[in-house]
mmCIF file of C-alpha atoms in Angstrom:
data_model
loop_
_atom_site.group_PDB
_atom_site.id
_atom_site.type_symbol
_atom_site.label_atom_id
_atom_site.label_comp_id
_atom_site.label_asym_id
_atom_site.label_seq_id
_atom_site.Cartn_x
_atom_site.Cartn_y
_atom_site.Cartn_z
ATOM 1 C CA MET X 9 123.018 194.116 163.197
ATOM 2 C CA ARG X 10 121.937 192.145 160.110
ATOM 3 C CA GLU X 11 124.080 189.384 158.469
ATOM 4 C CA LEU X 12 123.614 188.370 154.863
ATOM 5 C CA VAL X 13 125.290 185.355 153.260
ATOM 6 C CA ILE X 14 125.973 185.490 149.455
ATOM 7 C CA SER X 15 124.210 182.764 147.582
ATOM 8 C CA LYS X 16 125.289 181.361 144.171
ATOM 9 C CA TYR X 17 122.661 183.580 142.475
ATOM 10 C CA GLU X 18 124.100 186.774 143.788
ATOM 11 C CA ALA X 19 127.987 185.804 143.434
ATOM 12 C CA GLY X 20 129.864 187.470 140.661
ATOM 13 C CA GLN X 21 128.719 191.043 141.209
ATOM 14 C CA ARG X 22 130.601 193.954 142.811
ATOM 15 C CA PHE X 23 129.961 194.508 146.489
ATOM 16 C CA ASP X 24 128.853 198.105 146.145
ATOM 17 C CA LYS X 25 126.266 197.077 143.473
ATOM 18 C CA PHE X 26 124.984 194.379 145.694
ATOM 19 C CA LEU X 27 124.502 197.070 148.492
ATOM 20 C CA ALA X 28 122.729 199.419 146.000
ATOM 21 C CA LYS X 29 120.202 196.603 145.130
ATOM 22 C CA TYR X 30 119.651 195.531 148.711
ATOM 23 C CA MET X 31 119.045 199.140 149.902
ATOM 24 C CA GLU X 32 117.737 200.764 146.806
ATOM 25 C CA LEU X 33 116.753 204.067 148.321
ATOM 26 C CA ALA X 34 120.093 204.660 149.928
ATOM 27 C CA PRO X 35 122.595 207.096 148.106
ATOM 28 C CA LYS X 36 125.973 205.634 147.022
ATOM 29 C CA SER X 37 127.727 208.017 149.465
ATOM 30 C CA PHE X 38 125.978 206.319 152.325
ATOM 31 C CA PHE X 39 127.499 202.920 151.550
ATOM 32 C CA TYR X 40 130.977 204.205 151.037
ATOM 33 C CA LYS X 41 130.772 206.103 154.407
ATOM 34 C CA MET X 42 129.507 203.132 156.187
ATOM 35 C CA MET X 43 132.211 200.892 154.693
ATOM 36 C CA ARG X 44 134.867 203.422 155.665
ATOM 37 C CA LYS X 45 133.601 203.408 159.252
ATOM 38 C CA LYS X 46 133.252 199.618 159.204
ATOM 39 C CA ASN X 47 129.534 199.839 159.813
ATOM 40 C CA ILE X 48 129.244 197.675 156.753
ATOM 41 C CA THR X 49 131.907 194.809 156.469
ATOM 42 C CA LEU X 50 132.654 192.041 154.068
ATOM 43 C CA ASN X 51 133.827 188.731 155.612
ATOM 44 C CA GLY X 52 134.558 190.638 158.853
ATOM 45 C CA LYS X 53 136.884 193.188 157.227
ATOM 46 C CA LYS X 54 136.767 196.713 155.960
ATOM 47 C CA ALA X 55 135.619 196.893 152.248
ATOM 48 C CA ALA X 56 136.241 199.342 149.508
ATOM 49 C CA GLY X 57 133.229 198.429 147.425
ATOM 50 C CA ASN X 58 134.797 197.157 144.317
ATOM 51 C CA GLU X 59 135.237 193.547 145.686
ATOM 52 C CA LYS X 60 133.742 190.667 143.576
ATOM 53 C CA LEU X 61 131.426 188.688 145.690
ATOM 54 C CA GLU X 62 131.874 184.915 145.918
ATOM 55 C CA LYS X 63 129.403 182.355 147.124
ATOM 56 C CA GLY X 64 129.456 182.066 150.892
ATOM 57 C CA ASP X 65 130.745 185.673 151.552
ATOM 58 C CA THR X 66 129.379 187.136 154.636
ATOM 59 C CA VAL X 67 127.941 190.709 154.646
ATOM 60 C CA LYS X 68 127.340 192.311 158.186
ATOM 61 C CA LEU X 69 125.306 195.622 158.403
ATOM 62 C CA PHE X 70 125.985 197.270 161.711
ATOM 63 C CA LEU X 71 122.865 199.391 161.229
ATOM 64 C CA SER X 72 119.431 199.619 162.962
ATOM 65 C CA GLU X 73 116.563 197.661 161.495
ATOM 66 C CA GLU X 74 114.704 201.007 161.042
ATOM 67 C CA THR X 75 117.746 202.406 158.974
ATOM 68 C CA ILE X 76 117.932 199.291 156.817
ATOM 69 C CA GLU X 77 114.217 198.940 156.147
ATOM 70 C CA GLY X 78 113.983 202.710 155.696
ATOM 71 C CA PHE X 79 116.374 202.384 152.596
ATOM 72 C CA ARG X 80 114.485 199.285 151.054
ATOM 73 C CA GLU X 81 111.948 199.734 148.484
ATOM 74 C CA LYS X 82 108.678 197.919 149.117
ATOM 75 C CA LYS X 83 108.293 195.830 146.038
ATOM 76 C CA LYS X 84 105.335 193.772 144.897
ATOM 77 C CA ARG X 85 105.929 190.070 145.328
ATOM 78 C CA ALA X 86 106.746 187.990 142.098
ATOM 79 C CA VAL X 87 103.688 186.764 140.198
ATOM 80 C CA HIS X 88 103.198 182.887 140.422
ATOM 81 C CA THR X 89 102.070 182.060 136.933
ATOM 82 C CA GLY X 90 101.670 178.444 137.356
ATOM 83 C CA ALA X 91 102.944 177.843 133.778
ATOM 84 C CA LYS X 92 104.787 174.643 133.099
ATOM 85 C CA LEU X 93 108.042 175.387 131.139
ATOM 86 C CA ASP X 94 109.276 173.139 128.257
ATOM 87 C CA ILE X 95 112.821 172.946 129.613
ATOM 88 C CA LEU X 96 115.323 171.712 127.141
ATOM 89 C CA TYR X 97 118.452 171.920 129.410
ATOM 90 C CA GLU X 98 119.085 173.046 133.061
ATOM 91 C CA ASP X 99 121.911 173.033 135.416
ATOM 92 C CA GLU X 100 122.679 175.115 138.627
ATOM 93 C CA GLN X 101 123.554 178.312 136.524
ATOM 94 C CA VAL X 102 121.504 178.296 133.273
ATOM 95 C CA MET X 103 118.255 177.010 131.711
ATOM 96 C CA LEU X 104 117.335 176.645 128.139
ATOM 97 C CA ILE X 105 113.501 176.735 127.474
ATOM 98 C CA ASN X 106 111.349 176.158 124.352
ATOM 99 C CA LYS X 107 109.281 179.344 124.211
ATOM 100 C CA PRO X 108 105.756 178.808 122.664
ATOM 101 C CA ALA X 109 104.651 181.248 119.913
ATOM 102 C CA GLY X 110 102.333 183.971 121.423
ATOM 103 C CA MET X 111 104.393 184.505 124.578
ATOM 104 C CA LEU X 112 106.527 187.682 125.160
ATOM 105 C CA SER X 113 110.257 186.906 125.845
ATOM 106 C CA GLN X 114 110.439 190.095 128.121
ATOM 107 C CA LYS X 115 107.808 192.639 129.132
ATOM 108 C CA ALA X 116 106.758 195.199 126.825
ATOM 109 C CA GLU X 117 104.469 196.903 129.140
ATOM 110 C CA LYS X 118 104.194 197.082 132.934
ATOM 111 C CA GLY X 119 101.392 194.630 133.344
ATOM 112 C CA ASP X 120 102.668 191.936 130.895
ATOM 113 C CA ILE X 121 103.343 188.343 131.842
ATOM 114 C CA SER X 122 106.466 187.213 129.949
ATOM 115 C CA MET X 123 108.759 184.323 129.861
ATOM 116 C CA VAL X 124 110.896 186.113 132.636
ATOM 117 C CA GLU X 125 107.851 186.052 134.840
ATOM 118 C CA HIS X 126 107.196 182.391 134.058
ATOM 119 C CA LEU X 127 110.931 181.650 134.736
ATOM 120 C CA ILE X 128 111.010 183.388 138.046
ATOM 121 C CA SER X 129 107.708 181.662 139.068
ATOM 122 C CA HIS X 130 109.087 178.274 138.312
ATOM 123 C CA LEU X 131 112.304 178.915 140.460
ATOM 124 C CA LEU X 132 110.173 180.120 143.341
ATOM 125 C CA ASP X 133 107.959 177.092 143.034
ATOM 126 C CA THR X 134 110.971 174.719 143.001
ATOM 127 C CA GLY X 135 112.365 176.548 146.075
ATOM 128 C CA GLU X 136 115.607 177.498 144.115
ATOM 129 C CA VAL X 137 115.236 181.160 144.803
ATOM 130 C CA THR X 138 113.168 183.083 147.486
ATOM 131 C CA GLU X 139 111.440 186.528 147.484
ATOM 132 C CA GLU X 140 114.381 187.839 149.489
ATOM 133 C CA MET X 141 116.915 186.629 146.844
ATOM 134 C CA LEU X 142 115.013 188.366 144.140
ATOM 135 C CA LYS X 143 115.786 191.743 145.783
ATOM 136 C CA THR X 144 119.502 191.400 144.871
ATOM 137 C CA PHE X 145 119.505 189.389 141.795
ATOM 138 C CA ARG X 146 116.717 188.549 139.313
ATOM 139 C CA PRO X 147 117.175 185.672 136.898
ATOM 140 C CA SER X 148 116.508 186.774 133.242
ATOM 141 C CA LEU X 149 116.825 185.918 129.576
ATOM 142 C CA CYS X 150 119.943 186.583 127.555
ATOM 143 C CA ASN X 151 118.118 186.559 124.145
ATOM 144 C CA ARG X 152 114.812 187.809 122.753
ATOM 145 C CA LEU X 153 112.341 186.074 120.285
ATOM 146 C CA ASP X 154 109.537 187.962 118.742
ATOM 147 C CA ARG X 155 106.202 187.198 120.529
ATOM 148 C CA ASN X 156 104.960 185.013 117.782
ATOM 149 C CA THR X 157 108.370 183.289 117.088
ATOM 150 C CA SER X 158 108.863 180.040 119.053
ATOM 151 C CA GLY X 159 112.021 178.268 120.098
ATOM 152 C CA ILE X 160 115.156 178.495 122.457
ATOM 153 C CA VAL X 161 115.492 181.204 124.782
ATOM 154 C CA ALA X 162 118.422 181.096 127.115
ATOM 155 C CA ALA X 163 118.215 182.135 130.730
ATOM 156 C CA GLY X 164 120.753 182.726 133.456
ATOM 157 C CA LYS X 165 119.602 181.408 136.892
ATOM 158 C CA THR X 166 122.562 182.900 138.566
ATOM 159 C CA LEU X 167 124.547 186.150 137.742
ATOM 160 C CA GLN X 168 127.393 184.179 136.572
ATOM 161 C CA GLY X 169 125.336 182.099 134.284
ATOM 162 C CA LEU X 170 123.631 185.287 132.961
ATOM 163 C CA GLN X 171 127.049 186.993 132.298
ATOM 164 C CA MET X 172 128.437 183.831 130.560
ATOM 165 C CA LEU X 173 125.362 183.461 128.191
ATOM 166 C CA SER X 174 125.191 187.285 127.507
ATOM 167 C CA GLY X 175 129.000 187.217 126.464
ATOM 168 C CA LEU X 176 128.367 184.236 124.141
ATOM 169 C CA PHE X 177 125.598 186.187 122.382
ATOM 170 C CA LYS X 178 127.538 189.387 122.274
ATOM 171 C CA GLU X 179 130.682 187.820 120.987
ATOM 172 C CA ARG X 180 128.709 185.640 118.484
ATOM 173 C CA THR X 181 130.425 182.360 119.506
ATOM 174 C CA LEU X 182 127.125 180.762 120.008
ATOM 175 C CA HIS X 183 125.739 179.323 116.815
ATOM 176 C CA LYS X 184 121.835 180.056 116.458
ATOM 177 C CA TYR X 185 119.841 178.260 113.914
ATOM 178 C CA TYR X 186 116.191 178.789 112.952
ATOM 179 C CA LEU X 187 113.591 176.815 110.858
ATOM 180 C CA CYS X 188 110.961 178.563 108.696
ATOM 181 C CA ILE X 189 108.693 177.749 105.732
ATOM 182 C CA VAL X 190 108.833 180.300 103.015
ATOM 183 C CA LYS X 191 107.089 180.969 99.676
ATOM 184 C CA GLY X 192 109.015 180.074 96.552
ATOM 185 C CA VAL X 193 111.792 177.470 95.954
ATOM 186 C CA ILE X 194 115.428 177.920 97.129
ATOM 187 C CA LYS X 195 117.579 175.097 95.858
ATOM 188 C CA GLU X 196 121.133 176.319 96.997
ATOM 189 C CA GLU X 197 122.763 177.493 100.215
ATOM 190 C CA GLN X 198 123.005 181.202 100.375
ATOM 191 C CA ASP X 199 125.248 183.580 102.392
ATOM 192 C CA VAL X 200 123.549 186.967 102.260
ATOM 193 C CA ARG X 201 124.438 190.467 103.622
ATOM 194 C CA GLY X 202 122.498 193.712 103.640
ATOM 195 C CA TRP X 203 121.662 196.805 105.743
ATOM 196 C CA LEU X 204 118.507 197.044 108.028
ATOM 197 C CA LEU X 205 116.829 200.304 109.036
ATOM 198 C CA LYS X 206 114.348 200.269 111.847
ATOM 199 C CA ASN X 207 111.353 202.578 112.222
ATOM 200 C CA GLU X 208 111.012 203.084 115.880
ATOM 201 C CA LYS X 209 107.432 204.493 115.604
ATOM 202 C CA THR X 210 106.041 201.509 113.675
ATOM 203 C CA ASN X 211 108.401 198.933 114.961
ATOM 204 C CA GLN X 212 109.021 197.673 111.400
ATOM 205 C CA VAL X 213 112.293 197.482 109.447
ATOM 206 C CA ARG X 214 113.367 197.931 105.770
ATOM 207 C CA ILE X 215 116.207 196.180 104.089
ATOM 208 C CA PHE X 216 118.702 197.700 101.806
ATOM 209 C CA LYS X 217 121.221 196.098 99.378
ATOM 210 C CA ASN X 218 123.951 198.949 99.938
ATOM 211 C CA GLU X 219 124.982 200.935 102.963
ATOM 212 C CA THR X 220 122.128 203.376 103.903
ATOM 213 C CA LYS X 221 122.294 206.193 106.552
ATOM 214 C CA ASP X 222 121.336 204.885 110.001
ATOM 215 C CA ALA X 223 121.125 201.402 108.801
ATOM 216 C CA ARG X 224 122.884 198.582 110.565
ATOM 217 C CA PRO X 225 124.666 195.795 108.668
ATOM 218 C CA ILE X 226 123.017 192.199 108.732
ATOM 219 C CA HIS X 227 124.467 188.837 107.800
ATOM 220 C CA THR X 228 122.312 185.606 107.500
ATOM 221 C CA LYS X 229 122.977 182.126 105.918
ATOM 222 C CA TYR X 230 120.125 180.083 104.446
ATOM 223 C CA ARG X 231 120.126 176.236 103.919
ATOM 224 C CA PRO X 232 117.216 174.456 102.109
ATOM 225 C CA LEU X 233 116.103 171.279 103.794
ATOM 226 C CA ALA X 234 113.188 170.485 101.648
ATOM 227 C CA ASP X 235 110.898 171.904 98.974
ATOM 228 C CA ASN X 236 107.590 170.862 97.235
ATOM 229 C CA GLY X 237 108.084 172.985 93.997
ATOM 230 C CA GLN X 238 106.238 175.950 95.422
ATOM 231 C CA GLU X 239 107.627 176.583 98.933
ATOM 232 C CA THR X 240 110.751 175.693 100.886
ATOM 233 C CA LEU X 241 111.567 174.433 104.357
ATOM 234 C CA LEU X 242 114.710 176.535 105.382
ATOM 235 C CA GLU X 243 117.360 176.393 108.173
ATOM 236 C CA ILE X 244 118.710 179.784 108.753
ATOM 237 C CA GLU X 245 121.903 180.568 110.749
ATOM 238 C CA LEU X 246 121.553 184.096 112.321
ATOM 239 C CA LEU X 247 124.987 185.780 112.232
ATOM 240 C CA THR X 248 123.779 189.097 113.293
ATOM 241 C CA GLY X 249 120.758 189.544 115.500
ATOM 242 C CA ARG X 250 118.753 192.628 114.375
ATOM 243 C CA THR X 251 115.106 193.291 114.859
ATOM 244 C CA HIS X 252 112.915 191.216 112.600
ATOM 245 C CA GLN X 253 116.089 190.440 110.603
ATOM 246 C CA ILE X 254 115.090 186.938 109.289
ATOM 247 C CA ARG X 255 111.500 187.933 108.477
ATOM 248 C CA ALA X 256 112.355 191.165 106.686
ATOM 249 C CA HIS X 257 115.474 189.739 104.956
ATOM 250 C CA LEU X 258 113.572 186.868 103.400
ATOM 251 C CA SER X 259 110.684 188.996 102.403
ATOM 252 C CA TYR X 260 113.108 191.384 100.542
ATOM 253 C CA MET X 261 114.538 188.402 98.799
ATOM 254 C CA GLY X 262 111.170 187.405 97.427
ATOM 255 C CA HIS X 263 110.552 184.532 100.017
ATOM 256 C CA PRO X 264 108.272 185.702 102.717
ATOM 257 C CA ILE X 265 107.643 183.401 105.732
ATOM 258 C CA PHE X 266 104.357 181.637 106.083
ATOM 259 C CA GLY X 267 101.959 183.549 108.290
ATOM 260 C CA ASP X 268 104.167 186.681 108.899
ATOM 261 C CA PRO X 269 101.687 189.413 109.492
ATOM 262 C CA LYS X 270 104.303 192.278 108.967
ATOM 263 C CA TYR X 271 106.470 191.104 106.041
ATOM 264 C CA GLY X 272 104.473 188.166 104.669
ATOM 265 C CA ASP X 273 102.272 187.551 101.601
ATOM 266 C CA ALA X 274 98.837 188.751 102.515
ATOM 267 C CA VAL X 275 96.991 186.477 100.034
ATOM 268 C CA LEU X 276 99.039 183.385 101.157
ATOM 269 C CA ASN X 277 98.426 184.218 104.853
ATOM 270 C CA LYS X 278 94.766 184.571 104.226
ATOM 271 C CA LYS X 279 94.730 181.051 102.613
ATOM 272 C CA LEU X 280 96.800 179.614 105.631
ATOM 273 C CA THR X 281 94.420 181.084 107.993
ATOM 274 C CA SER X 282 91.442 179.602 106.283
ATOM 275 C CA GLY X 283 93.098 176.347 105.697
ATOM 276 C CA TYR X 284 94.976 175.761 108.883
ATOM 277 C CA GLY X 285 93.927 178.273 111.380
ATOM 278 C CA LEU X 286 97.432 179.800 111.199
ATOM 279 C CA HIS X 287 97.811 183.099 113.023
ATOM 280 C CA MET X 288 101.622 183.224 113.485
ATOM 281 C CA GLN X 289 104.781 183.174 111.496
ATOM 282 C CA LEU X 290 106.266 179.758 110.927
ATOM 283 C CA LEU X 291 109.642 180.689 112.362
ATOM 284 C CA HIS X 292 111.235 178.647 115.115
ATOM 285 C CA ALA X 293 114.564 178.881 116.916
ATOM 286 C CA TRP X 294 115.460 175.276 116.897
ATOM 287 C CA HIS X 295 119.154 174.755 117.349
ATOM 288 C CA LEU X 296 121.977 176.126 119.469
ATOM 289 C CA VAL X 297 125.685 175.121 119.227
ATOM 290 C CA PHE X 298 127.792 176.030 122.216
ATOM 291 C CA PRO X 299 131.543 176.678 121.922
ATOM 292 C CA GLU X 300 134.118 175.156 124.392
ATOM 293 C CA LEU X 301 133.508 176.518 127.816
ATOM 294 C CA SER X 302 135.375 176.705 131.090
ATOM 295 C CA SER X 303 134.902 174.071 133.735
ATOM 296 C CA ASP X 304 132.278 176.284 135.442
ATOM 297 C CA PHE X 305 129.972 175.415 132.555
ATOM 298 C CA GLU X 306 131.172 172.109 131.261
ATOM 299 C CA GLY X 307 127.755 170.781 131.042
ATOM 300 C CA LEU X 308 127.086 173.043 128.049
ATOM 301 C CA SER X 309 130.664 172.959 126.574
ATOM 302 C CA GLY X 310 130.557 172.047 122.984
ATOM 303 C CA LYS X 311 126.916 170.920 123.285
ATOM 304 C CA SER X 312 124.140 170.937 120.736
ATOM 305 C CA ILE X 313 120.647 171.797 121.972
ATOM 306 C CA TYR X 314 117.467 171.200 119.809
ATOM 307 C CA ALA X 315 113.952 172.427 120.464
ATOM 308 C CA PRO X 316 111.005 170.592 118.799
ATOM 309 C CA ALA X 317 108.938 172.816 116.568
ATOM 310 C CA PRO X 318 105.427 173.522 117.439
ATOM 311 C CA LYS X 319 102.699 170.968 116.461
ATOM 312 C CA GLN X 320 101.089 173.397 113.993
ATOM 313 C CA PHE X 321 104.446 173.998 112.300
ATOM 314 C CA VAL X 322 105.173 170.317 111.940
ATOM 315 C CA SER X 323 101.592 169.532 110.767
ATOM 316 C CA ILE X 324 101.683 172.196 107.960
ATOM 317 C CA ALA X 325 105.085 171.200 106.905
ATOM 318 C CA GLN X 326 104.128 167.441 106.687
ATOM 319 C CA LYS X 327 100.823 168.331 104.911
ATOM 320 C CA ARG X 328 102.749 170.266 102.253
ATOM 321 C CA GLY X 329 105.379 167.588 101.775
ATOM 322 C CA LEU X 330 108.103 169.490 103.342
ATOM 323 C CA GLY X 331 110.503 166.914 104.795
ATOM 324 C CA THR X 332 110.346 163.933 107.127
ATOM 325 C CA TRP X 333 109.851 164.847 110.746
ATOM 326 C CA GLU X 334 110.359 162.976 114.001
ATOM 327 C CA HIS X 335 109.265 164.353 117.482
ATOM 328 C CA GLY X 336 109.180 167.901 116.011
ATOM 329 C CA ILE X 337 112.653 167.758 114.530
ATOM 330 C CA PRO X 338 113.211 167.518 110.615
ATOM 331 C CA GLU X 339 115.491 164.747 109.400
ATOM 332 C CA VAL X 340 118.298 166.590 107.603
#
């Protein structure tokens, strides 16, 4: 017999889904049969499988060790990356991290090391999770930033935290703001809409003014913070989160982002590379505003989180006379 106690990280999921993660190689019919025969129990009682697990629940597997281990997939241990995370906010359930440009949010290929791997490595190093816990729940991110976009990524340390954050992003009740430097002068706030069509083969998008077949609607707001007569520091509120939306939409409007290799101004980018050594787009997810939340997440309820911009971003902005900055945050 093996006894398992549900941790805060695993709480919130259905019992049958937990079992399927714990013994990945077993067919679903096996679990239901064992529950009917009370060879698998929840809190000492017969279970149906649709119960929602809570922290402290006890699961008993009246099975031989050979049977249990035979149904468990032999996974590689998590990678200890040793990276130091720039943590902006953390509680028992969630973590908000300032992702540097150049780092993947999530794996693109099997061998990649992304922010998710750095997150799990950090939680292992601090002892908050163990390799055994990772078999039934893996902390993860709820939003993605392009590799060369810096700024706030939101991570669920527990399943409940992950579900809460994912719900906010899906329902668009979480307000997301970005900073960028663009070519040209924008003097007035703008509320713009359009249609975005993605080419899956090239991973590039096109913007259209009117509805177009297979294109998806986009909605963005821009607010100028400073300009020098040739370029503008913008704050962007992202109201729909499509692939490359900000980058492509600004380029379509005649205001490409500094350093953008896909949608930017090639001549300008060459000058920025030679003058500043810039090899990334100057786009930074700098501000999140949370709605009112339940008591389980009172630490984030109504809270504003800011992420300092990268040093190179701030340096270029200051040298080109784009606003006053303090500790990586523009004074607005």
